[in-house]
Structures are given as structure tokens and as C-alpha cells.
Amino acid sequence: MEKPLISFILTYYNLPVGMLIECIESILALSLQADEREIIVVDDGSKIRCVNELTKYDDEITYIRQRNMGLSEARNTGIQMATGEYLQFVDADDQLIKTGYDACIGIARELHPEMVLFDFTKTKTQTSTFQHSPLQSGSHYMRHHNLHGTACGYLFQRAILGELRFTAGIFHEDEEFTPLLLLRAETVCATNAQAYYYRQRDNSIITKNDIRHRIKKLNDLKGVINKLRDVADHRPVDDRTALQRRVAQLTMDYLYQVILQTNSRHYLNRKIAELRQGGLFPLPDQNYTTKYTWFRRLSNSSTGLSVLMRIIPLMNKER
């Protein structure tokens, strides 16, 4: 039996089952024949089983229920079960946009890149005009562009994974996984197609707001930064340069979040001292983006840090 073109790995945990059904329906609407797709639903130990509501999809999905181990382990289970040429992660409360994602499928069929990169949208608007880049290596792309952190922003060939998996028990697991995956890809095609509808919920992992949760997220992000820095130190020069850009961007994001989540100059100073000791601060003098350039300049002085302490909470309130 010929393997499917794409395995869709849907991770589900304590969501309204209607969201999962909408997610499945968005995949079934794509320009794929039944034998070209594989839909794997990994229920990560939800309090209420959803399988009874999914009986009409028995011929369309593979449903796996495991004890609650977190998003990383749920995705790793999906990887283990997948048989498709390409893999696509989808959070069960999100959806794929037909016209945008069909464009990505077309690229996969025509050009056979190891990875297809696409855009996110917070609306379900369908557009029909898309552009894509020439094929390039993942290392080349990373040296010249910022990345979508989430692993859901990439359609990629299962063969390039090798032993790479998500680290269990941490937040920001995508920020570790995604750049390491890109470095494995020799042929990457980036498109501006808005292919993924992202729905942010008030009670999601991202928006949970108690202090222990916030501190763990900060500590986990710092751990990811350290790991990527260590990997960079042992890679060829092009890969090292690519990872150094990503490490610098994540370090900027880390300092931004320290200010936003703690609003403590004392805590910020402590974290900067730790980054400095690890060779991660001051931020490298590179013009990666306008935001990065201004943040680097401001963070290099006590006065600039005071400015950041004032404006970052205000900027967040205006969103």
C-alpha cells in the first residue's frame, strides 16, 4: 500500500469537541484524496473522552488516547504513528485554511521540498494569490529571516526528522524543535500563503497567568536558548551563524518577557547578569530586524532598560 502524502497530527486536550470536529473538517476539505491523507488524533488524557463524538470519522481518522503527558509527548506519539511522506502538526482548536494550504500541497507535489513554510492568520478569510521563494537550505533561510516559533507553521518530510523529537515537560518546546528541524532541511520553500487559522483562547496554555506558570515559562525559554547556543558551538560555520541569529532573537524575546511577566527591575538585572555570564548578553551587534536593533540599543544601558520597563507593559495593554 502506497504511503499517504501527508500525515496530520492533531493534539487534543480538554477542548470542546466541536473545535476538534471543525479542525478535522478543515483537513477533509483540502484537495487530498482519502488515500493521500492520514489524520492522527492524539488525545492527551482529556478528562472526558471525545471518541464517541467522532464515530462518523471512523474511516477518516486514527484516534489514540494516552495518559496526560503534555504537548511534546502527544506530538511524539503522533510522529511514531505517522506513515505519510510529509508531516503537519495541527492544534485541535485551530484549523487549516483551504486555499492557502492547498497552495502548500501544490508546492509539495510539484517541487518536493523537504519543508514548506507558510503564514498564520487570525481570520478564516480565503485568498487566492500566493508567492513562494526559490528552494534554499534551511540554514540559508535562518541566516536571513526570522522564524515562526510554532511547529504548526511547517509542512515537512518525515524523513528529515531522524532522531529529533520534542523535549518533554517544558514550555517553548517548539522554539527548540523548529530551528533544529530547519537545519536538517536542504530544500526549503517559503510561501506567503495564509494557510493556518490560529485561535487564541483565554484559558489556553499560552494565556495562563499565575506567577509559578510565568516563571516556569521564563526558565524553560532560557533553557532552550542555552541548548541552542550549545548546539551552535559544535556546528559548521553556516549552521552556527543561523543558530546564533535565532539565539539572539530568542534572548531578546526572553528579556521582553522577563519585563512583561515580572515588572521587576531587580529580577531583570539578575537575569541579565546570568545571560552575561553565559556569553548571551549584550545582544550581538547585528541588524536582524528594526525591533531587534532598537531593543539591543536600549538594553545596553541602565537608562535604556528603564525605558523598556515603562514601554513594554504599555505596548502589551494596547494589543
mmCIF file of N, CA, C and O in Angstrom, residues 195-277:
data_model
loop_
_atom_site.group_PDB
_atom_site.id
_atom_site.type_symbol
_atom_site.label_atom_id
_atom_site.label_comp_id
_atom_site.label_asym_id
_atom_site.label_seq_id
_atom_site.Cartn_x
_atom_site.Cartn_y
_atom_site.Cartn_z
ATOM 1 N N ALA A 195 -2.230 29.875 5.543
ATOM 2 C CA ALA A 195 -2.718 28.501 5.456
ATOM 3 C C ALA A 195 -3.221 27.952 6.776
ATOM 4 O O ALA A 195 -3.808 26.871 6.806
ATOM 5 N N TYR A 196 -3.017 28.679 7.876
ATOM 6 C CA TYR A 196 -3.303 28.130 9.206
ATOM 7 C C TYR A 196 -4.070 29.160 10.018
ATOM 8 O O TYR A 196 -3.575 30.263 10.255
ATOM 9 N N TYR A 197 -5.280 28.787 10.427
ATOM 10 C CA TYR A 197 -6.112 29.658 11.269
ATOM 11 C C TYR A 197 -5.803 29.361 12.728
ATOM 12 O O TYR A 197 -6.044 28.262 13.222
ATOM 13 N N TYR A 198 -5.259 30.372 13.400
ATOM 14 C CA TYR A 198 -4.831 30.229 14.790
ATOM 15 C C TYR A 198 -5.850 30.895 15.701
ATOM 16 O O TYR A 198 -6.167 32.068 15.548
ATOM 17 N N ARG A 199 -6.365 30.129 16.657
ATOM 18 C CA ARG A 199 -7.375 30.633 17.579
ATOM 19 C C ARG A 199 -6.769 30.686 18.979
ATOM 20 O O ARG A 199 -6.434 29.648 19.555
ATOM 21 N N GLN A 200 -6.610 31.888 19.537
ATOM 22 C CA GLN A 200 -6.083 32.032 20.893
ATOM 23 C C GLN A 200 -7.233 32.109 21.873
ATOM 24 O O GLN A 200 -8.130 32.943 21.745
ATOM 25 N N ARG A 201 -7.179 31.225 22.866
ATOM 26 C CA ARG A 201 -8.254 31.153 23.853
ATOM 27 C C ARG A 201 -7.780 31.695 25.199
ATOM 28 O O ARG A 201 -6.616 31.587 25.561
ATOM 29 N N ASP A 202 -8.714 32.258 25.966
ATOM 30 C CA ASP A 202 -8.371 32.894 27.238
ATOM 31 C C ASP A 202 -7.789 31.919 28.248
ATOM 32 O O ASP A 202 -6.969 32.280 29.072
ATOM 33 N N ASN A 203 -8.202 30.661 28.197
ATOM 34 C CA ASN A 203 -7.719 29.691 29.187
ATOM 35 C C ASN A 203 -6.714 28.709 28.598
ATOM 36 O O ASN A 203 -6.501 27.628 29.111
ATOM 37 N N SER A 204 -6.058 29.108 27.496
ATOM 38 C CA SER A 204 -5.076 28.227 26.879
ATOM 39 C C SER A 204 -3.768 28.252 27.652
ATOM 40 O O SER A 204 -3.551 29.081 28.533
ATOM 41 N N ILE A 205 -2.873 27.325 27.287
ATOM 42 C CA ILE A 205 -1.555 27.292 27.914
ATOM 43 C C ILE A 205 -0.860 28.632 27.746
ATOM 44 O O ILE A 205 -0.212 29.143 28.650
ATOM 45 N N ILE A 206 -1.007 29.238 26.565
ATOM 46 C CA ILE A 206 -0.304 30.482 26.275
ATOM 47 C C ILE A 206 -0.780 31.603 27.186
ATOM 48 O O ILE A 206 -0.011 32.462 27.603
ATOM 49 N N THR A 207 -2.068 31.634 27.524
ATOM 50 C CA THR A 207 -2.615 32.765 28.263
ATOM 51 C C THR A 207 -2.711 32.525 29.764
ATOM 52 O O THR A 207 -3.080 33.420 30.500
ATOM 53 N N LYS A 208 -2.407 31.337 30.242
ATOM 54 C CA LYS A 208 -2.456 31.071 31.673
ATOM 55 C C LYS A 208 -1.481 32.005 32.402
ATOM 56 O O LYS A 208 -0.355 32.194 31.962
ATOM 57 N N ASN A 209 -1.885 32.569 33.548
ATOM 58 C CA ASN A 209 -1.179 33.754 34.026
ATOM 59 C C ASN A 209 -0.752 33.710 35.486
ATOM 60 O O ASN A 209 -0.381 34.740 36.031
ATOM 61 N N ASP A 210 -0.766 32.562 36.191
ATOM 62 C CA ASP A 210 -0.313 32.580 37.571
ATOM 63 C C ASP A 210 1.209 32.668 37.600
ATOM 64 O O ASP A 210 1.899 32.326 36.645
ATOM 65 N N ILE A 211 1.754 33.150 38.728
ATOM 66 C CA ILE A 211 3.168 33.505 38.798
ATOM 67 C C ILE A 211 4.076 32.293 38.617
ATOM 68 O O ILE A 211 5.108 32.364 37.938
ATOM 69 N N ARG A 212 3.720 31.127 39.197
ATOM 70 C CA ARG A 212 4.569 29.943 39.027
ATOM 71 C C ARG A 212 4.627 29.522 37.559
ATOM 72 O O ARG A 212 5.680 29.116 37.066
ATOM 73 N N HIS A 213 3.488 29.625 36.901
ATOM 74 C CA HIS A 213 3.427 29.306 35.478
ATOM 75 C C HIS A 213 4.320 30.254 34.688
ATOM 76 O O HIS A 213 5.081 29.829 33.803
ATOM 77 N N ARG A 214 4.250 31.539 34.995
ATOM 78 C CA ARG A 214 5.054 32.529 34.271
ATOM 79 C C ARG A 214 6.547 32.301 34.479
ATOM 80 O O ARG A 214 7.337 32.375 33.541
ATOM 81 N N ILE A 215 6.956 32.024 35.718
ATOM 82 C CA ILE A 215 8.371 31.812 35.999
ATOM 83 C C ILE A 215 8.879 30.544 35.317
ATOM 84 O O ILE A 215 9.995 30.508 34.783
ATOM 85 N N LYS A 216 8.058 29.479 35.313
ATOM 86 C CA LYS A 216 8.478 28.245 34.622
ATOM 87 C C LYS A 216 8.652 28.505 33.131
ATOM 88 O O LYS A 216 9.617 28.023 32.522
ATOM 89 N N LYS A 217 7.729 29.259 32.539
ATOM 90 C CA LYS A 217 7.859 29.569 31.116
ATOM 91 C C LYS A 217 9.156 30.316 30.842
ATOM 92 O O LYS A 217 9.861 30.033 29.870
ATOM 93 N N LEU A 218 9.486 31.285 31.716
ATOM 94 C CA LEU A 218 10.729 32.041 31.540
ATOM 95 C C LEU A 218 11.943 31.126 31.676
ATOM 96 O O LEU A 218 12.882 31.183 30.872
ATOM 97 N N ASN A 219 11.936 30.283 32.700
ATOM 98 C CA ASN A 219 13.067 29.379 32.918
ATOM 99 C C ASN A 219 13.224 28.381 31.769
ATOM 100 O O ASN A 219 14.349 28.065 31.345
ATOM 101 N N ASP A 220 12.097 27.887 31.258
ATOM 102 C CA ASP A 220 12.166 26.942 30.151
ATOM 103 C C ASP A 220 12.700 27.610 28.889
ATOM 104 O O ASP A 220 13.479 27.003 28.136
ATOM 105 N N LEU A 221 12.285 28.849 28.645
ATOM 106 C CA LEU A 221 12.791 29.559 27.471
ATOM 107 C C LEU A 221 14.297 29.775 27.592
ATOM 108 O O LEU A 221 15.035 29.599 26.615
ATOM 109 N N LYS A 222 14.760 30.124 28.767
ATOM 110 C CA LYS A 222 16.201 30.299 28.964
ATOM 111 C C LYS A 222 16.938 28.974 28.736
ATOM 112 O O LYS A 222 18.028 28.946 28.161
ATOM 113 N N GLY A 223 16.333 27.859 29.162
ATOM 114 C CA GLY A 223 16.939 26.561 28.919
ATOM 115 C C GLY A 223 17.041 26.243 27.440
ATOM 116 O O GLY A 223 18.053 25.686 26.975
ATOM 117 N N VAL A 224 16.004 26.592 26.680
ATOM 118 C CA VAL A 224 16.029 26.385 25.228
ATOM 119 C C VAL A 224 17.142 27.219 24.592
ATOM 120 O O VAL A 224 17.890 26.738 23.725
ATOM 121 N N ILE A 225 17.252 28.470 25.009
ATOM 122 C CA ILE A 225 18.300 29.348 24.479
ATOM 123 C C ILE A 225 19.673 28.747 24.736
ATOM 124 O O ILE A 225 20.534 28.700 23.843
ATOM 125 N N ASN A 226 19.897 28.270 25.938
ATOM 126 C CA ASN A 226 21.197 27.668 26.274
ATOM 127 C C ASN A 226 21.479 26.434 25.430
ATOM 128 O O ASN A 226 22.614 26.212 24.982
ATOM 129 N N LYS A 227 20.448 25.622 25.204
ATOM 130 C CA LYS A 227 20.652 24.412 24.406
ATOM 131 C C LYS A 227 21.007 24.769 22.972
ATOM 132 O O LYS A 227 21.942 24.190 22.385
ATOM 133 N N LEU A 228 20.289 25.717 22.377
ATOM 134 C CA LEU A 228 20.575 26.108 21.002
ATOM 135 C C LEU A 228 21.957 26.739 20.888
ATOM 136 O O LEU A 228 22.671 26.524 19.894
ATOM 137 N N ARG A 229 22.345 27.504 21.890
ATOM 138 C CA ARG A 229 23.696 28.081 21.890
ATOM 139 C C ARG A 229 24.740 26.974 21.908
ATOM 140 O O ARG A 229 25.734 27.022 21.169
ATOM 141 N N ASP A 230 24.520 25.959 22.737
ATOM 142 C CA ASP A 230 25.479 24.858 22.830
ATOM 143 C C ASP A 230 25.545 24.075 21.522
ATOM 144 O O ASP A 230 26.626 23.657 21.088
ATOM 145 N N VAL A 231 24.399 23.859 20.889
ATOM 146 C CA VAL A 231 24.391 23.175 19.592
ATOM 147 C C VAL A 231 25.164 23.991 18.567
ATOM 148 O O VAL A 231 25.960 23.454 17.778
ATOM 149 N N ALA A 232 24.935 25.318 18.563
ATOM 150 C CA ALA A 232 25.610 26.194 17.601
ATOM 151 C C ALA A 232 27.127 26.094 17.710
ATOM 152 O O ALA A 232 27.841 26.143 16.700
ATOM 153 N N ASP A 233 27.621 25.945 18.919
ATOM 154 C CA ASP A 233 29.067 25.906 19.139
ATOM 155 C C ASP A 233 29.735 24.713 18.461
ATOM 156 O O ASP A 233 30.955 24.728 18.255
ATOM 157 N N HIS A 234 28.962 23.704 18.092
ATOM 158 C CA HIS A 234 29.535 22.485 17.523
ATOM 159 C C HIS A 234 29.096 22.254 16.076
ATOM 160 O O HIS A 234 29.246 21.148 15.555
ATOM 161 N N ARG A 235 28.570 23.301 15.431
ATOM 162 C CA ARG A 235 28.097 23.159 14.055
ATOM 163 C C ARG A 235 29.025 23.873 13.084
ATOM 164 O O ARG A 235 29.770 24.783 13.470
ATOM 165 N N PRO A 236 28.989 23.498 11.786
ATOM 166 C CA PRO A 236 29.745 24.229 10.760
ATOM 167 C C PRO A 236 29.345 25.702 10.739
ATOM 168 O O PRO A 236 28.289 26.077 11.243
ATOM 169 N N VAL A 237 30.168 26.525 10.133
ATOM 170 C CA VAL A 237 30.032 27.973 10.268
ATOM 171 C C VAL A 237 28.667 28.485 9.818
ATOM 172 O O VAL A 237 28.069 29.350 10.473
ATOM 173 N N ASP A 238 28.121 27.975 8.704
ATOM 174 C CA ASP A 238 26.833 28.480 8.224
ATOM 175 C C ASP A 238 25.709 28.132 9.198
ATOM 176 O O ASP A 238 24.851 28.964 9.500
ATOM 177 N N ASP A 239 25.706 26.896 9.682
ATOM 178 C CA ASP A 239 24.698 26.490 10.662
ATOM 179 C C ASP A 239 24.863 27.280 11.955
ATOM 180 O O ASP A 239 23.879 27.678 12.586
ATOM 181 N N ARG A 240 26.114 27.493 12.357
ATOM 182 C CA ARG A 240 26.369 28.244 13.584
ATOM 183 C C ARG A 240 25.843 29.676 13.465
ATOM 184 O O ARG A 240 25.202 30.190 14.380
ATOM 185 N N THR A 241 26.100 30.298 12.319
ATOM 186 C CA THR A 241 25.604 31.663 12.109
ATOM 187 C C THR A 241 24.079 31.702 12.128
ATOM 188 O O THR A 241 23.471 32.610 12.687
ATOM 189 N N ALA A 242 23.465 30.681 11.520
ATOM 190 C CA ALA A 242 21.996 30.607 11.507
ATOM 191 C C ALA A 242 21.445 30.479 12.920
ATOM 192 O O ALA A 242 20.504 31.183 13.301
ATOM 193 N N LEU A 243 22.014 29.587 13.700
ATOM 194 C CA LEU A 243 21.533 29.383 15.070
ATOM 195 C C LEU A 243 21.843 30.585 15.955
ATOM 196 O O LEU A 243 21.045 30.920 16.847
ATOM 197 N N GLN A 244 22.951 31.254 15.716
ATOM 198 C CA GLN A 244 23.280 32.433 16.517
ATOM 199 C C GLN A 244 22.247 33.532 16.320
ATOM 200 O O GLN A 244 21.896 34.240 17.270
ATOM 201 N N ARG A 245 21.750 33.665 15.091
ATOM 202 C CA ARG A 245 20.675 34.641 14.864
ATOM 203 C C ARG A 245 19.442 34.254 15.662
ATOM 204 O O ARG A 245 18.820 35.098 16.315
ATOM 205 N N ARG A 246 19.095 32.983 15.631
ATOM 206 C CA ARG A 246 17.908 32.546 16.356
ATOM 207 C C ARG A 246 18.093 32.708 17.860
ATOM 208 O O ARG A 246 17.168 33.127 18.575
ATOM 209 N N VAL A 247 19.262 32.384 18.368
ATOM 210 C CA VAL A 247 19.544 32.544 19.791
ATOM 211 C C VAL A 247 19.428 34.005 20.201
ATOM 212 O O VAL A 247 18.854 34.323 21.254
ATOM 213 N N ALA A 248 19.934 34.907 19.379
ATOM 214 C CA ALA A 248 19.850 36.335 19.701
ATOM 215 C C ALA A 248 18.400 36.796 19.738
ATOM 216 O O ALA A 248 17.990 37.551 20.634
ATOM 217 N N GLN A 249 17.602 36.354 18.772
ATOM 218 C CA GLN A 249 16.187 36.732 18.745
ATOM 219 C C GLN A 249 15.457 36.191 19.971
ATOM 220 O O GLN A 249 14.654 36.898 20.594
ATOM 221 N N LEU A 250 15.729 34.944 20.329
ATOM 222 C CA LEU A 250 15.066 34.353 21.492
ATOM 223 C C LEU A 250 15.515 35.018 22.786
ATOM 224 O O LEU A 250 14.727 35.157 23.732
ATOM 225 N N THR A 251 16.771 35.432 22.845
ATOM 226 C CA THR A 251 17.253 36.129 24.032
ATOM 227 C C THR A 251 16.561 37.476 24.178
ATOM 228 O O THR A 251 16.192 37.879 25.286
ATOM 229 N N MET A 252 16.374 38.175 23.065
ATOM 230 C CA MET A 252 15.595 39.410 23.102
ATOM 231 C C MET A 252 14.173 39.129 23.592
ATOM 232 O O MET A 252 13.654 39.842 24.464
ATOM 233 N N ASP A 253 13.547 38.090 23.052
ATOM 234 C CA ASP A 253 12.188 37.738 23.479
ATOM 235 C C ASP A 253 12.148 37.389 24.963
ATOM 236 O O ASP A 253 11.191 37.732 25.670
ATOM 237 N N TYR A 254 13.194 36.697 25.430
ATOM 238 C CA TYR A 254 13.273 36.330 26.841
ATOM 239 C C TYR A 254 13.311 37.573 27.723
ATOM 240 O O TYR A 254 12.560 37.674 28.708
ATOM 241 N N LEU A 255 14.141 38.537 27.390
ATOM 242 C CA LEU A 255 14.216 39.762 28.184
ATOM 243 C C LEU A 255 12.908 40.537 28.121
ATOM 244 O O LEU A 255 12.451 41.103 29.125
ATOM 245 N N TYR A 256 12.301 40.563 26.960
ATOM 246 C CA TYR A 256 10.993 41.204 26.798
ATOM 247 C C TYR A 256 9.987 40.567 27.758
ATOM 248 O O TYR A 256 9.245 41.262 28.459
ATOM 249 N N GLN A 257 9.968 39.229 27.803
ATOM 250 C CA GLN A 257 9.014 38.530 28.656
ATOM 251 C C GLN A 257 9.350 38.679 30.140
ATOM 252 O O GLN A 257 8.439 38.719 30.976
ATOM 253 N N VAL A 258 10.626 38.744 30.488
ATOM 254 C CA VAL A 258 11.000 38.998 31.878
ATOM 255 C C VAL A 258 10.396 40.319 32.349
ATOM 256 O O VAL A 258 9.827 40.411 33.446
ATOM 257 N N ILE A 259 10.504 41.341 31.514
ATOM 258 C CA ILE A 259 9.926 42.650 31.858
ATOM 259 C C ILE A 259 8.406 42.550 31.938
ATOM 260 O O ILE A 259 7.786 43.007 32.910
ATOM 261 N N LEU A 260 7.802 41.941 30.938
ATOM 262 C CA LEU A 260 6.341 41.885 30.866
ATOM 263 C C LEU A 260 5.748 41.038 31.978
ATOM 264 O O LEU A 260 4.742 41.407 32.596
ATOM 265 N N GLN A 261 6.353 39.898 32.275
ATOM 266 C CA GLN A 261 5.762 38.949 33.208
ATOM 267 C C GLN A 261 6.085 39.243 34.672
ATOM 268 O O GLN A 261 5.339 38.818 35.557
ATOM 269 N N THR A 262 7.171 39.937 34.946
ATOM 270 C CA THR A 262 7.550 40.184 36.342
ATOM 271 C C THR A 262 7.470 41.650 36.742
ATOM 272 O O THR A 262 7.286 41.954 37.923
ATOM 273 N N ASN A 263 7.659 42.560 35.776
ATOM 274 C CA ASN A 263 7.659 44.002 36.065
ATOM 275 C C ASN A 263 8.616 44.338 37.215
ATOM 276 O O ASN A 263 8.348 45.205 38.042
ATOM 277 N N SER A 264 9.741 43.637 37.277
ATOM 278 C CA SER A 264 10.709 43.797 38.374
ATOM 279 C C SER A 264 12.081 44.128 37.808
ATOM 280 O O SER A 264 12.687 43.300 37.115
ATOM 281 N N ARG A 265 12.584 45.307 38.101
ATOM 282 C CA ARG A 265 13.924 45.680 37.633
ATOM 283 C C ARG A 265 14.987 44.818 38.318
ATOM 284 O O ARG A 265 15.993 44.452 37.698
ATOM 285 N N HIS A 266 14.770 44.489 39.570
ATOM 286 C CA HIS A 266 15.715 43.643 40.283
ATOM 287 C C HIS A 266 15.828 42.269 39.614
ATOM 288 O O HIS A 266 16.936 41.760 39.389
ATOM 289 N N TYR A 267 14.690 41.666 39.297
ATOM 290 C CA TYR A 267 14.690 40.359 38.637
ATOM 291 C C TYR A 267 15.328 40.472 37.251
ATOM 292 O O TYR A 267 16.117 39.600 36.847
ATOM 293 N N LEU A 268 15.020 41.549 36.532
ATOM 294 C CA LEU A 268 15.610 41.760 35.208
ATOM 295 C C LEU A 268 17.128 41.847 35.305
ATOM 296 O O LEU A 268 17.842 41.231 34.502
ATOM 297 N N ASN A 269 17.624 42.599 36.274
ATOM 298 C CA ASN A 269 19.074 42.736 36.435
ATOM 299 C C ASN A 269 19.730 41.382 36.727
ATOM 300 O O ASN A 269 20.821 41.078 36.232
ATOM 301 N N ARG A 270 19.066 40.564 37.538
ATOM 302 C CA ARG A 270 19.587 39.232 37.837
ATOM 303 C C ARG A 270 19.683 38.381 36.578
ATOM 304 O O ARG A 270 20.679 37.689 36.342
ATOM 305 N N LYS A 271 18.639 38.427 35.774
ATOM 306 C CA LYS A 271 18.612 37.608 34.565
ATOM 307 C C LYS A 271 19.642 38.103 33.547
ATOM 308 O O LYS A 271 20.261 37.286 32.836
ATOM 309 N N ILE A 272 19.827 39.410 33.454
ATOM 310 C CA ILE A 272 20.848 39.944 32.551
ATOM 311 C C ILE A 272 22.229 39.493 32.998
ATOM 312 O O ILE A 272 23.081 39.124 32.175
ATOM 313 N N ALA A 273 22.479 39.491 34.310
ATOM 314 C CA ALA A 273 23.775 39.032 34.830
ATOM 315 C C ALA A 273 24.008 37.571 34.469
ATOM 316 O O ALA A 273 25.130 37.176 34.098
ATOM 317 N N GLU A 274 22.969 36.742 34.538
ATOM 318 C CA GLU A 274 23.104 35.334 34.168
ATOM 319 C C GLU A 274 23.395 35.188 32.677
ATOM 320 O O GLU A 274 24.233 34.372 32.273
ATOM 321 N N LEU A 275 22.687 35.971 31.855
ATOM 322 C CA LEU A 275 22.923 35.922 30.415
ATOM 323 C C LEU A 275 24.338 36.382 30.084
ATOM 324 O O LEU A 275 25.015 35.799 29.219
ATOM 325 N N ARG A 276 24.800 37.413 30.770
ATOM 326 C CA ARG A 276 26.144 37.926 30.530
ATOM 327 C C ARG A 276 27.197 36.854 30.866
ATOM 328 O O ARG A 276 28.171 36.658 30.139
ATOM 329 N N GLN A 277 26.977 36.155 31.966
ATOM 330 C CA GLN A 277 27.899 35.105 32.373
ATOM 331 C C GLN A 277 27.953 33.988 31.344
ATOM 332 O O GLN A 277 29.001 33.365 31.139
#
